[in-house]
PDB file of C-alpha atoms in Angstrom:
ATOM      1  CA  MET T   5     159.214  93.893  59.446  1.00  0.00           C
ATOM      2  CA  THR T   6     156.408  96.331  60.892  1.00  0.00           C
ATOM      3  CA  ARG T   7     154.675  98.702  58.554  1.00  0.00           C
ATOM      4  CA  PRO T   8     155.383 101.910  59.263  1.00  0.00           C
ATOM      5  CA  PRO T   9     151.781 103.947  60.663  1.00  0.00           C
ATOM      6  CA  THR T  10     149.621 105.358  58.040  1.00  0.00           C
ATOM      7  CA  ALA T  11     148.526 109.105  58.614  1.00  0.00           C
ATOM      8  CA  GLY T  12     144.901 107.739  59.511  1.00  0.00           C
ATOM      9  CA  GLU T  13     146.543 105.742  62.047  1.00  0.00           C
ATOM     10  CA  LEU T  14     148.305 108.808  63.291  1.00  0.00           C
ATOM     11  CA  GLY T  15     145.128 111.040  63.113  1.00  0.00           C
ATOM     12  CA  LEU T  16     146.418 113.020  60.309  1.00  0.00           C
ATOM     13  CA  CYS T  17     144.499 114.208  57.087  1.00  0.00           C
ATOM     14  CA  LEU T  18     146.159 116.144  54.169  1.00  0.00           C
ATOM     15  CA  CYS T  19     144.062 119.259  52.803  1.00  0.00           C
ATOM     16  CA  HIS T  20     143.064 118.737  49.344  1.00  0.00           C
ATOM     17  CA  SER T  21     143.234 122.450  48.466  1.00  0.00           C
ATOM     18  CA  CYS T  22     146.356 123.823  50.149  1.00  0.00           C
ATOM     19  CA  GLY T  23     148.035 120.439  50.821  1.00  0.00           C
ATOM     20  CA  LEU T  24     148.558 121.335  55.039  1.00  0.00           C
ATOM     21  CA  VAL T  25     148.543 118.021  56.877  1.00  0.00           C
ATOM     22  CA  CYS T  26     145.689 118.425  59.417  1.00  0.00           C
ATOM     23  CA  ASP T  27     145.464 116.934  62.784  1.00  0.00           C
ATOM     24  CA  MET T  28     142.279 115.113  62.728  1.00  0.00           C
ATOM     25  CA  THR T  29     141.662 115.072  66.843  1.00  0.00           C
ATOM     26  CA  GLY T  30     137.892 115.963  67.480  1.00  0.00           C
ATOM     27  CA  GLU T  31     137.487 115.376  63.855  1.00  0.00           C
ATOM     28  CA  PRO T  32     137.585 119.171  62.240  1.00  0.00           C
ATOM     29  CA  ASP T  33     135.043 119.980  59.446  1.00  0.00           C
ATOM     30  CA  HIS T  34     137.570 122.637  57.672  1.00  0.00           C
ATOM     31  CA  CYS T  35     141.047 122.734  57.261  1.00  0.00           C
ATOM     32  CA  PRO T  36     142.815 125.495  59.677  1.00  0.00           C
ATOM     33  CA  ARG T  37     144.648 127.469  56.898  1.00  0.00           C
ATOM     34  CA  CYS T  38     142.260 127.524  53.733  1.00  0.00           C
ATOM     35  CA  ASP T  39     138.990 126.555  55.371  1.00  0.00           C
ATOM     36  CA  ALA T  40     138.196 123.841  52.828  1.00  0.00           C
ATOM     37  CA  PRO T  41     136.410 120.750  53.593  1.00  0.00           C
ATOM     38  CA  LEU T  42     138.536 117.949  55.306  1.00  0.00           C
ATOM     39  CA  HIS T  43     138.102 114.453  54.334  1.00  0.00           C
ATOM     40  CA  ARG T  44     139.863 111.346  54.976  1.00  0.00           C
ATOM     41  CA  ARG T  45     138.990 110.146  51.610  1.00  0.00           C
ATOM     42  CA  LYS T  46     137.210 111.739  48.665  1.00  0.00           C
ATOM     43  CA  PRO T  47     133.402 111.697  49.547  1.00  0.00           C
ATOM     44  CA  ASP T  48     131.358 109.077  47.642  1.00  0.00           C
ATOM     45  CA  SER T  49     134.501 108.343  45.583  1.00  0.00           C
ATOM     46  CA  LEU T  50     133.355 105.049  44.007  1.00  0.00           C
ATOM     47  CA  ASN T  51     130.007 105.937  43.654  1.00  0.00           C
ATOM     48  CA  ARG T  52     130.882 109.274  41.764  1.00  0.00           C
ATOM     49  CA  THR T  53     133.603 107.559  39.610  1.00  0.00           C
ATOM     50  CA  TRP T  54     131.006 104.747  38.448  1.00  0.00           C
ATOM     51  CA  ALA T  55     128.515 107.429  37.813  1.00  0.00           C
ATOM     52  CA  TYR T  56     130.821 109.511  35.751  1.00  0.00           C
ATOM     53  CA  LEU T  57     132.260 106.267  33.883  1.00  0.00           C
ATOM     54  CA  LEU T  58     128.765 104.976  32.847  1.00  0.00           C
ATOM     55  CA  ALA T  59     127.816 108.277  31.397  1.00  0.00           C
ATOM     56  CA  ALA T  60     130.935 108.537  29.345  1.00  0.00           C
ATOM     57  CA  LEU T  61     130.242 104.826  28.064  1.00  0.00           C
ATOM     58  CA  ALA T  62     126.797 105.610  27.450  1.00  0.00           C
ATOM     59  CA  PHE T  63     127.978 108.883  25.419  1.00  0.00           C
ATOM     60  CA  TYR T  64     130.404 107.006  23.774  1.00  0.00           C
ATOM     61  CA  VAL T  65     127.902 104.681  21.656  1.00  0.00           C
ATOM     62  CA  PRO T  66     126.431 107.608  19.913  1.00  0.00           C
ATOM     63  CA  ALA T  67     129.930 109.207  19.538  1.00  0.00           C
ATOM     64  CA  ASN T  68     130.956 106.451  17.566  1.00  0.00           C
ATOM     65  CA  LEU T  69     127.847 105.542  15.554  1.00  0.00           C
ATOM     66  CA  LEU T  70     126.635 109.327  14.578  1.00  0.00           C
ATOM     67  CA  PRO T  71     128.965 111.141  12.222  1.00  0.00           C
ATOM     68  CA  VAL T  72     131.581 113.108  13.906  1.00  0.00           C
ATOM     69  CA  MET T  73     132.452 114.934  10.158  1.00  0.00           C
ATOM     70  CA  ASN T  74     131.694 115.583   6.770  1.00  0.00           C
ATOM     71  CA  THR T  75     134.990 115.194   4.318  1.00  0.00           C
ATOM     72  CA  MET T  76     134.674 116.102   0.778  1.00  0.00           C
ATOM     73  CA  MET T  77     137.236 114.295  -1.459  1.00  0.00           C
ATOM     74  CA  LEU T  78     138.141 114.533  -4.668  1.00  0.00           C
ATOM     75  CA  GLY T  79     134.651 116.440  -5.551  1.00  0.00           C
ATOM     76  CA  SER T  80     132.676 113.801  -3.430  1.00  0.00           C
ATOM     77  CA  GLY T  81     131.006 114.362  -0.028  1.00  0.00           C
ATOM     78  CA  ALA T  82     130.280 111.975   2.612  1.00  0.00           C
ATOM     79  CA  ASP T  83     129.373 112.167   6.614  1.00  0.00           C
ATOM     80  CA  SER T  84     131.883 109.617   8.108  1.00  0.00           C
ATOM     81  CA  THR T  85     131.745 108.533  11.933  1.00  0.00           C
ATOM     82  CA  ILE T  86     135.198 108.072  13.798  1.00  0.00           C
ATOM     83  CA  MET T  87     136.249 104.671  12.525  1.00  0.00           C
ATOM     84  CA  SER T  88     135.479 105.158   8.812  1.00  0.00           C
ATOM     85  CA  GLY T  89     137.080 108.438   9.025  1.00  0.00           C
ATOM     86  CA  VAL T  90     140.276 106.663   9.972  1.00  0.00           C
ATOM     87  CA  ILE T  91     139.765 104.112   7.272  1.00  0.00           C
ATOM     88  CA  GLU T  92     139.066 106.413   4.436  1.00  0.00           C
ATOM     89  CA  PHE T  93     142.018 108.475   5.265  1.00  0.00           C
ATOM     90  CA  TRP T  94     144.336 105.707   5.344  1.00  0.00           C
ATOM     91  CA  GLN T  95     143.165 104.688   1.885  1.00  0.00           C
ATOM     92  CA  HIS T  96     143.584 107.763   0.416  1.00  0.00           C
ATOM     93  CA  GLY T  97     147.523 107.705   1.552  1.00  0.00           C
ATOM     94  CA  ALA T  98     147.204 110.335   4.648  1.00  0.00           C
ATOM     95  CA  TRP T  99     148.164 107.893   7.170  1.00  0.00           C
ATOM     96  CA  ASP T 100     149.120 110.420   9.731  1.00  0.00           C
ATOM     97  CA  ILE T 101     145.809 112.282   9.807  1.00  0.00           C
ATOM     98  CA  ALA T 102     144.549 108.575  10.268  1.00  0.00           C
ATOM     99  CA  LEU T 103     147.002 107.824  12.824  1.00  0.00           C
ATOM    100  CA  ILE T 104     145.998 111.144  15.145  1.00  0.00           C
ATOM    101  CA  ILE T 105     142.440 110.438  14.841  1.00  0.00           C
ATOM    102  CA  PHE T 106     142.665 106.869  15.789  1.00  0.00           C
ATOM    103  CA  ILE T 107     144.855 107.433  18.962  1.00  0.00           C
ATOM    104  CA  ALA T 108     142.967 110.717  20.297  1.00  0.00           C
ATOM    105  CA  SER T 109     139.553 109.382  19.388  1.00  0.00           C
ATOM    106  CA  ILE T 110     139.545 105.776  20.022  1.00  0.00           C
ATOM    107  CA  ALA T 111     142.782 104.411  21.767  1.00  0.00           C
ATOM    108  CA  VAL T 112     142.812 106.994  24.551  1.00  0.00           C
ATOM    109  CA  PRO T 113     139.251 107.008  25.460  1.00  0.00           C
ATOM    110  CA  GLY T 114     139.337 103.109  25.173  1.00  0.00           C
ATOM    111  CA  VAL T 115     142.468 103.058  27.579  1.00  0.00           C
ATOM    112  CA  LYS T 116     140.652 105.287  30.301  1.00  0.00           C
ATOM    113  CA  PHE T 117     137.837 103.066  30.416  1.00  0.00           C
ATOM    114  CA  VAL T 118     140.060  99.916  30.733  1.00  0.00           C
ATOM    115  CA  VAL T 119     141.845 101.063  33.507  1.00  0.00           C
ATOM    116  CA  LEU T 120     139.497 103.444  35.498  1.00  0.00           C
ATOM    117  CA  SER T 121     137.068  99.960  35.330  1.00  0.00           C
ATOM    118  CA  LEU T 122     139.967  97.676  36.470  1.00  0.00           C
ATOM    119  CA  LEU T 123     140.655 100.111  39.414  1.00  0.00           C
ATOM    120  CA  LEU T 124     137.104 100.434  40.604  1.00  0.00           C
ATOM    121  CA  ILE T 125     136.611  96.960  40.585  1.00  0.00           C
ATOM    122  CA  THR T 126     139.616  95.736  42.443  1.00  0.00           C
ATOM    123  CA  VAL T 127     139.344  98.566  45.176  1.00  0.00           C
ATOM    124  CA  GLN T 128     135.515  97.436  45.591  1.00  0.00           C
ATOM    125  CA  ARG T 129     136.835  93.821  45.919  1.00  0.00           C
ATOM    126  CA  GLY T 130     139.404  94.920  48.552  1.00  0.00           C
ATOM    127  CA  SER T 131     142.522  93.408  46.094  1.00  0.00           C
ATOM    128  CA  ALA T 132     145.890  93.630  47.646  1.00  0.00           C
ATOM    129  CA  TRP T 133     147.105  92.661  43.731  1.00  0.00           C
ATOM    130  CA  ALA T 134     149.595  94.781  42.172  1.00  0.00           C
ATOM    131  CA  ARG T 135     148.814  97.784  44.173  1.00  0.00           C
ATOM    132  CA  PRO T 136     151.953  99.684  43.029  1.00  0.00           C
ATOM    133  CA  GLU T 137     151.149  98.940  39.660  1.00  0.00           C
ATOM    134  CA  ARG T 138     147.671 100.247  39.750  1.00  0.00           C
ATOM    135  CA  ALA T 139     148.916 103.367  41.317  1.00  0.00           C
ATOM    136  CA  LYS T 140     150.989 103.652  38.460  1.00  0.00           C
ATOM    137  CA  LEU T 141     148.180 103.309  36.030  1.00  0.00           C
ATOM    138  CA  TYR T 142     145.830 105.892  37.928  1.00  0.00           C
ATOM    139  CA  ARG T 143     148.939 108.151  37.253  1.00  0.00           C
ATOM    140  CA  PHE T 144     148.870 107.443  33.732  1.00  0.00           C
ATOM    141  CA  VAL T 145     145.399 108.114  33.438  1.00  0.00           C
ATOM    142  CA  GLU T 146     146.169 111.394  35.167  1.00  0.00           C
ATOM    143  CA  LEU T 147     148.802 112.060  32.718  1.00  0.00           C
ATOM    144  CA  ILE T 148     146.841 111.726  29.414  1.00  0.00           C
ATOM    145  CA  GLY T 149     143.910 113.450  31.095  1.00  0.00           C
ATOM    146  CA  TYR T 150     145.777 116.703  30.939  1.00  0.00           C
ATOM    147  CA  TRP T 151     145.546 116.018  27.037  1.00  0.00           C
ATOM    148  CA  SER T 152     141.615 114.911  26.788  1.00  0.00           C
ATOM    149  CA  MET T 153     141.006 118.315  24.967  1.00  0.00           C
ATOM    150  CA  LEU T 154     143.230 116.604  21.856  1.00  0.00           C
ATOM    151  CA  ASP T 155     140.032 114.549  21.681  1.00  0.00           C
ATOM    152  CA  VAL T 156     137.703 117.273  21.097  1.00  0.00           C
ATOM    153  CA  LEU T 157     139.797 119.625  18.870  1.00  0.00           C
ATOM    154  CA  VAL T 158     141.075 116.542  16.802  1.00  0.00           C
ATOM    155  CA  VAL T 159     138.194 117.583  14.207  1.00  0.00           C
ATOM    156  CA  ALA T 160     139.507 121.190  13.677  1.00  0.00           C
ATOM    157  CA  LEU T 161     143.394 119.706  13.476  1.00  0.00           C
ATOM    158  CA  VAL T 162     142.168 117.216  10.907  1.00  0.00           C
ATOM    159  CA  ALA T 163     140.264 119.959   8.609  1.00  0.00           C
ATOM    160  CA  ALA T 164     143.247 122.210   8.729  1.00  0.00           C
ATOM    161  CA  LEU T 165     145.718 119.122   7.838  1.00  0.00           C
ATOM    162  CA  VAL T 166     143.233 118.150   5.083  1.00  0.00           C
ATOM    163  CA  LYS T 167     143.276 122.024   3.671  1.00  0.00           C
ATOM    164  CA  PHE T 168     147.085 122.119   3.963  1.00  0.00           C
ATOM    165  CA  LYS T 169     147.135 119.085   1.845  1.00  0.00           C
ATOM    166  CA  ALA T 170     144.917 120.185  -0.624  1.00  0.00           C
ATOM    167  CA  LEU T 171     142.882 116.604   0.090  1.00  0.00           C
ATOM    168  CA  GLY T 172     139.569 118.695  -0.059  1.00  0.00           C
ATOM    169  CA  ASP T 173     137.469 119.952   2.842  1.00  0.00           C
ATOM    170  CA  ILE T 174     136.118 118.802   6.108  1.00  0.00           C
ATOM    171  CA  GLU T 175     133.239 119.864   8.473  1.00  0.00           C
ATOM    172  CA  PRO T 176     132.137 118.781  12.046  1.00  0.00           C
ATOM    173  CA  ARG T 177     128.819 116.906  12.814  1.00  0.00           C
ATOM    174  CA  VAL T 178     126.438 116.320  15.836  1.00  0.00           C
ATOM    175  CA  GLY T 179     128.309 113.126  16.950  1.00  0.00           C
ATOM    176  CA  ILE T 180     131.611 115.251  18.022  1.00  0.00           C
ATOM    177  CA  LEU T 181     128.938 117.137  20.751  1.00  0.00           C
ATOM    178  CA  PHE T 182     128.754 113.357  21.947  1.00  0.00           C
ATOM    179  CA  PHE T 183     132.326 112.882  21.919  1.00  0.00           C
ATOM    180  CA  GLY T 184     132.946 116.076  23.579  1.00  0.00           C
ATOM    181  CA  LEU T 185     130.683 114.851  26.469  1.00  0.00           C
ATOM    182  CA  VAL T 186     132.726 111.438  26.734  1.00  0.00           C
ATOM    183  CA  VAL T 187     135.713 113.629  27.056  1.00  0.00           C
ATOM    184  CA  VAL T 188     134.234 115.744  30.102  1.00  0.00           C
ATOM    185  CA  PHE T 189     132.598 112.329  31.864  1.00  0.00           C
ATOM    186  CA  THR T 190     135.773 110.541  31.605  1.00  0.00           C
ATOM    187  CA  MET T 191     137.833 113.504  33.076  1.00  0.00           C
ATOM    188  CA  LEU T 192     135.592 113.971  35.875  1.00  0.00           C
ATOM    189  CA  SER T 193     135.663 109.892  36.614  1.00  0.00           C
ATOM    190  CA  ALA T 194     139.398 110.002  37.003  1.00  0.00           C
ATOM    191  CA  MET T 195     139.234 113.080  39.077  1.00  0.00           C
ATOM    192  CA  SER T 196     136.559 111.516  41.297  1.00  0.00           C
ATOM    193  CA  PHE T 197     138.569 108.212  41.878  1.00  0.00           C
ATOM    194  CA  ASP T 198     140.704 108.450  45.252  1.00  0.00           C
ATOM    195  CA  PRO T 199     143.950 106.696  44.746  1.00  0.00           C
ATOM    196  CA  ARG T 200     144.334 106.207  48.217  1.00  0.00           C
ATOM    197  CA  LEU T 201     141.734 103.378  48.309  1.00  0.00           C
ATOM    198  CA  ILE T 202     144.236 101.212  46.327  1.00  0.00           C
ATOM    199  CA  TRP T 203     146.177 100.964  49.440  1.00  0.00           C
ATOM    200  CA  ASP T 204     143.131 100.537  51.735  1.00  0.00           C
ATOM    201  CA  SER T 205     142.417  97.132  53.180  1.00  0.00           C
ATOM    202  CA  PRO T 206     139.305  95.848  53.723  1.00  0.00           C
ATOM    203  CA  PRO T 207     136.731  97.175  56.174  1.00  0.00           C
ATOM    204  CA  ALA T 208     137.301  93.896  58.330  1.00  0.00           C
ATOM    205  CA  LYS T 209     140.804  94.059  58.507  1.00  0.00           C
ATOM    206  CA  GLU T 210     141.700  97.621  59.472  1.00  0.00           C
ATOM    207  CA  HIS T 211     140.517 101.445  58.728  1.00  0.00           C
ATOM    208  CA  PRO T 212     136.922 101.099  58.727  1.00  0.00           C
ATOM    209  CA  ASP T 213     136.868 104.920  59.048  1.00  0.00           C
ATOM    210  CA  ALA T 214     138.754 105.141  55.630  1.00  0.00           C
ATOM    211  CA  THR T 215     135.963 103.672  53.638  1.00  0.00           C
ATOM    212  CA  ARG T 216     132.819 105.460  56.030  1.00  0.00           C
ATOM    213  CA  SER T 217     132.290 108.169  53.362  1.00  0.00           C
ATOM    214  CA  HIS T 218     131.920 105.476  50.774  1.00  0.00           C
TER     215      HIS T 218
END
């Protein structure tokens, strides 16, 4: 069964700004409707995605090693890293607060790192493995990306919960700054990745122009 033609084979390109389907005959540089730059694929998508992802990983180290908050529990105060804060709240019976911190500050960034790394490696290898599933993984990262700012606001939320439960007091520390940078760079990494690359075959087989900008 013959596969349907791709937009590239038909000489068409979708404008990233207004969504207009543009005729690429003559290789126009800008969209005729909104004048936005036209690209068959996001320029330097893989390089920029790797750069943002590695920067996020670099900031993730101090974000986990440095204290992100100071908790005053039962008259004694101590600086806490992300994981030690989770353990401390769990031991004091505040499992709901511990769960919020763990999901927002550890599980979500970890999922982003793993999924984006998998997408980048398989695309660079020209793999045809599980393309529909990988496309769904990217949409999943996009979905949780809308809630990325929860990672930055988690300390403020936890502070409100702690005071509401009359468990003590809480203040942010320098680690939360690095964690904010992790959130920003993971968001930029996901935005830089072009999911259409998942469906591109290796340059030797088809669409040499699809990877020309990479």
